[in-house]
Amino acid sequence: MGLFDDLSRFLENRLEEFLRNNPHLELEALLEQLREQEEDTLKLIADLQLQEKRSQEEILSTAQEIQRWHIRVQKAKNAGREDLATAAGEREAALLREGNQRWGQMQGLKERINQSQELLRKIQQRRQEVQAKAAVAQTARAKAQTQQHLETNGWSNQTSSYSDGFDDLEEKFSRWETQDELEQMKRNLGK
């Protein structure tokens, strides 16, 4: 186990180092992770909403059963059948407890849906922030590549521009040196 743990730790450290050295890849990995979380949260919300719908249907069905047994209680009492009225009353009470329990479960589902929707909103907000950072990083990387390209090309371009400038400068120095030599000769002749 120790060898696998060491290897795993080594690989994780190398991955972290690689991502630190390539921040744009780290942002892309984070974006992918956020996309997956968003997708999972959307699935969870859909599942919870389906459960909520089933729960509402079960509550409605239980309410209809309660109503049916309530009518039977009244009918049995009106007919003087206390034995049936008592049994129907017990069934109605059991259905009421069941309905209350289902209502509580549905309220729990609604709360989980609200929490999941809040989580989804936070994930989407975080994803937008990371996308903005990724765009800035991409722009900076493109700018750095352009600058590097210009500097690399600048050496070859500067050579030609310097050689053109050098020719002008060479010509100016040549004229000046010739003029200087003439002045020197005149002075020497004048002595």
CSV table of C-alpha atoms in Angstrom, one decimal:
chain,number,residue,atom,x,y,z
A,1,MET,CA,0.0,0.0,0.0
A,2,GLY,CA,2.8,2.4,0.8
A,3,LEU,CA,4.3,2.2,-2.7
A,4,PHE,CA,0.9,3.0,-4.2
A,5,ASP,CA,0.4,5.9,-1.8
A,6,ASP,CA,3.8,7.3,-2.6
A,7,LEU,CA,3.2,6.9,-6.3
A,8,SER,CA,-0.2,8.5,-6.0
A,9,ARG,CA,1.2,11.4,-3.9
A,10,PHE,CA,4.1,11.9,-6.4
A,11,LEU,CA,1.7,12.0,-9.3
A,12,GLU,CA,-0.7,14.4,-7.6
A,13,ASN,CA,2.3,16.7,-6.7
A,14,ARG,CA,3.5,16.6,-10.3
A,15,LEU,CA,0.0,17.4,-11.6
A,16,GLU,CA,-0.3,20.3,-9.1
A,17,GLU,CA,3.1,21.6,-10.2
A,18,PHE,CA,2.2,21.3,-13.9
A,19,LEU,CA,-1.1,23.1,-13.3
A,20,ARG,CA,0.7,25.9,-11.3
A,21,ASN,CA,3.1,26.3,-14.2
A,22,ASN,CA,0.2,26.3,-16.7
A,23,PRO,CA,-2.5,28.3,-15.0
A,24,HIS,CA,-4.7,28.4,-18.1
A,25,LEU,CA,-5.0,24.6,-17.9
A,26,GLU,CA,-5.8,24.8,-14.2
A,27,LEU,CA,-8.7,27.2,-15.1
A,28,GLU,CA,-9.9,24.9,-17.8
A,29,ALA,CA,-9.8,21.9,-15.3
A,30,LEU,CA,-11.8,24.0,-12.8
A,31,LEU,CA,-14.3,25.0,-15.5
A,32,GLU,CA,-14.8,21.4,-16.4
A,33,GLN,CA,-15.3,20.5,-12.8
A,34,LEU,CA,-17.9,23.3,-12.4
A,35,ARG,CA,-19.7,22.1,-15.6
A,36,GLU,CA,-19.9,18.6,-14.1
A,37,GLN,CA,-21.2,20.0,-10.8
A,38,GLU,CA,-23.8,22.1,-12.6
A,39,GLU,CA,-24.9,19.1,-14.6
A,40,ASP,CA,-25.1,16.9,-11.4
A,41,THR,CA,-27.1,19.6,-9.6
A,42,LEU,CA,-29.5,20.0,-12.5
A,43,LYS,CA,-30.1,16.2,-12.5
A,44,LEU,CA,-30.6,16.3,-8.7
A,45,ILE,CA,-33.1,19.2,-9.0
A,46,ALA,CA,-35.0,17.3,-11.8
A,47,ASP,CA,-35.1,14.1,-9.6
A,48,LEU,CA,-36.3,16.0,-6.5
A,49,GLN,CA,-39.0,17.8,-8.6
A,50,LEU,CA,-40.2,14.4,-9.9
A,51,GLN,CA,-40.3,13.1,-6.3
A,52,GLU,CA,-42.2,16.2,-5.2
A,53,LYS,CA,-44.7,15.6,-8.0
A,54,ARG,CA,-45.2,12.0,-6.9
A,55,SER,CA,-45.5,13.1,-3.3
A,56,GLN,CA,-48.2,15.6,-4.3
A,57,GLU,CA,-50.1,12.9,-6.1
A,58,GLU,CA,-49.8,10.6,-3.1
A,59,ILE,CA,-51.1,13.3,-0.8
A,60,LEU,CA,-54.0,14.0,-3.1
A,61,SER,CA,-54.8,10.3,-3.3
A,62,THR,CA,-54.6,10.1,0.5
A,63,ALA,CA,-56.8,13.1,0.9
A,64,GLN,CA,-59.4,11.5,-1.3
A,65,GLU,CA,-59.2,8.3,0.8
A,66,ILE,CA,-59.6,10.4,4.0
A,67,GLN,CA,-62.7,12.1,2.5
A,68,ARG,CA,-64.2,8.7,1.5
A,69,TRP,CA,-63.7,7.2,5.0
A,70,HIS,CA,-65.0,10.4,6.6
A,71,ILE,CA,-68.2,10.0,4.6
A,72,ARG,CA,-68.4,6.3,5.6
A,73,VAL,CA,-68.0,7.3,9.3
A,74,GLN,CA,-71.0,9.7,9.0
A,75,LYS,CA,-73.0,7.2,7.0
A,76,ALA,CA,-72.3,4.4,9.7
A,77,LYS,CA,-73.2,6.8,12.5
A,78,ASN,CA,-76.4,7.9,10.8
A,79,ALA,CA,-77.4,4.2,10.3
A,80,GLY,CA,-76.6,3.5,14.0
A,81,ARG,CA,-73.7,1.2,13.2
A,82,GLU,CA,-71.2,2.4,15.8
A,83,ASP,CA,-69.0,-0.7,15.2
A,84,LEU,CA,-68.5,0.3,11.6
A,85,ALA,CA,-68.3,4.0,12.5
A,86,THR,CA,-65.5,3.3,15.0
A,87,ALA,CA,-63.6,1.1,12.6
A,88,ALA,CA,-64.0,3.7,9.8
A,89,GLY,CA,-63.0,6.5,12.2
A,90,GLU,CA,-59.8,4.5,13.0
A,91,ARG,CA,-59.1,4.1,9.3
A,92,GLU,CA,-59.7,7.8,8.8
A,93,ALA,CA,-57.3,8.7,11.6
A,94,ALA,CA,-54.6,6.3,10.2
A,95,LEU,CA,-55.0,8.0,6.8
A,96,LEU,CA,-54.7,11.4,8.4
A,97,ARG,CA,-51.4,10.4,10.1
A,98,GLU,CA,-50.2,9.0,6.8
A,99,GLY,CA,-51.2,12.2,5.0
A,100,ASN,CA,-49.4,14.4,7.6
A,101,GLN,CA,-46.3,12.2,7.2
A,102,ARG,CA,-46.4,12.6,3.4
A,103,TRP,CA,-46.9,16.3,3.7
A,104,GLY,CA,-43.8,16.6,5.9
A,105,GLN,CA,-41.8,14.6,3.4
A,106,MET,CA,-43.0,16.8,0.6
A,107,GLN,CA,-42.0,19.9,2.6
A,108,GLY,CA,-38.6,18.3,3.0
A,109,LEU,CA,-38.4,17.8,-0.7
A,110,LYS,CA,-39.3,21.4,-1.4
A,111,GLU,CA,-36.6,22.5,1.0
A,112,ARG,CA,-34.0,20.3,-0.7
A,113,ILE,CA,-35.1,21.7,-4.1
A,114,ASN,CA,-34.6,25.3,-2.8
A,115,GLN,CA,-31.2,24.4,-1.5
A,116,SER,CA,-30.2,22.7,-4.7
A,117,GLN,CA,-31.4,25.7,-6.8
A,118,GLU,CA,-29.3,28.0,-4.5
A,119,LEU,CA,-26.3,25.7,-5.0
A,120,LEU,CA,-26.9,25.7,-8.8
A,121,ARG,CA,-27.0,29.5,-8.7
A,122,LYS,CA,-23.7,29.6,-6.8
A,123,ILE,CA,-22.1,27.1,-9.2
A,124,GLN,CA,-23.2,29.1,-12.2
A,125,GLN,CA,-21.9,32.3,-10.6
A,126,ARG,CA,-18.5,30.7,-9.8
A,127,ARG,CA,-18.3,29.3,-13.4
A,128,GLN,CA,-18.9,32.8,-14.8
A,129,GLU,CA,-16.1,34.1,-12.6
A,130,VAL,CA,-13.7,31.4,-13.7
A,131,GLN,CA,-14.7,31.9,-17.3
A,132,ALA,CA,-13.9,35.6,-16.9
A,133,LYS,CA,-10.5,34.7,-15.4
A,134,ALA,CA,-9.9,32.2,-18.1
A,135,ALA,CA,-10.6,34.9,-20.7
A,136,VAL,CA,-8.2,37.3,-19.0
A,137,ALA,CA,-5.6,34.6,-18.8
A,138,GLN,CA,-6.1,33.7,-22.5
A,139,THR,CA,-5.8,37.4,-23.5
A,140,ALA,CA,-2.6,37.7,-21.4
A,141,ARG,CA,-1.2,34.5,-22.8
A,142,ALA,CA,-2.0,35.7,-26.4
A,143,LYS,CA,-0.4,39.1,-25.6
A,144,ALA,CA,2.7,37.4,-24.2
A,145,GLN,CA,2.9,35.2,-27.3
A,146,THR,CA,2.5,38.2,-29.6
A,147,GLN,CA,5.2,40.1,-27.6
A,148,GLN,CA,7.5,37.1,-27.7
A,149,HIS,CA,6.8,36.8,-31.4
A,150,LEU,CA,7.5,40.4,-32.0
A,151,GLU,CA,10.7,40.2,-29.9
A,152,THR,CA,11.8,37.1,-31.8
A,153,ASN,CA,11.0,38.7,-35.2
A,154,GLY,CA,12.3,42.0,-34.0
A,155,TRP,CA,15.9,40.7,-34.0
A,156,SER,CA,15.7,39.8,-37.6
A,157,ASN,CA,13.7,42.9,-38.5
A,158,GLN,CA,15.9,45.2,-36.5
A,159,THR,CA,18.9,43.9,-38.3
A,160,SER,CA,17.5,45.0,-41.6
A,161,SER,CA,16.3,48.3,-40.2
A,162,TYR,CA,19.6,48.8,-38.5
A,163,SER,CA,21.5,47.9,-41.6
A,164,ASP,CA,19.3,50.5,-43.5
A,165,GLY,CA,20.0,53.0,-40.7
A,166,PHE,CA,23.6,51.9,-40.6
A,167,ASP,CA,24.0,52.7,-44.3
A,168,ASP,CA,22.7,56.2,-43.6
A,169,LEU,CA,24.9,56.5,-40.6
A,170,GLU,CA,27.8,55.1,-42.5
A,171,GLU,CA,27.3,57.7,-45.2
A,172,LYS,CA,27.1,60.5,-42.7
A,173,PHE,CA,30.2,59.4,-40.9
A,174,SER,CA,32.0,58.9,-44.2
A,175,ARG,CA,31.1,62.5,-45.2
A,176,TRP,CA,32.1,63.9,-41.8
A,177,GLU,CA,35.4,62.0,-41.7
A,178,THR,CA,36.2,63.2,-45.3
A,179,GLN,CA,35.3,66.7,-44.3
A,180,ASP,CA,37.4,66.4,-41.2
A,181,GLU,CA,40.4,65.1,-43.2
A,182,LEU,CA,40.0,68.1,-45.6
A,183,GLU,CA,39.9,70.5,-42.7
A,184,GLN,CA,43.0,68.8,-41.3
A,185,MET,CA,44.9,69.1,-44.6
A,186,LYS,CA,44.0,72.8,-44.9
A,187,ARG,CA,45.3,73.4,-41.5
A,188,ASN,CA,48.5,71.5,-42.2
A,189,LEU,CA,48.9,73.4,-45.5
A,190,GLY,CA,48.3,76.7,-43.8
A,191,LYS,CA,51.1,76.2,-41.3
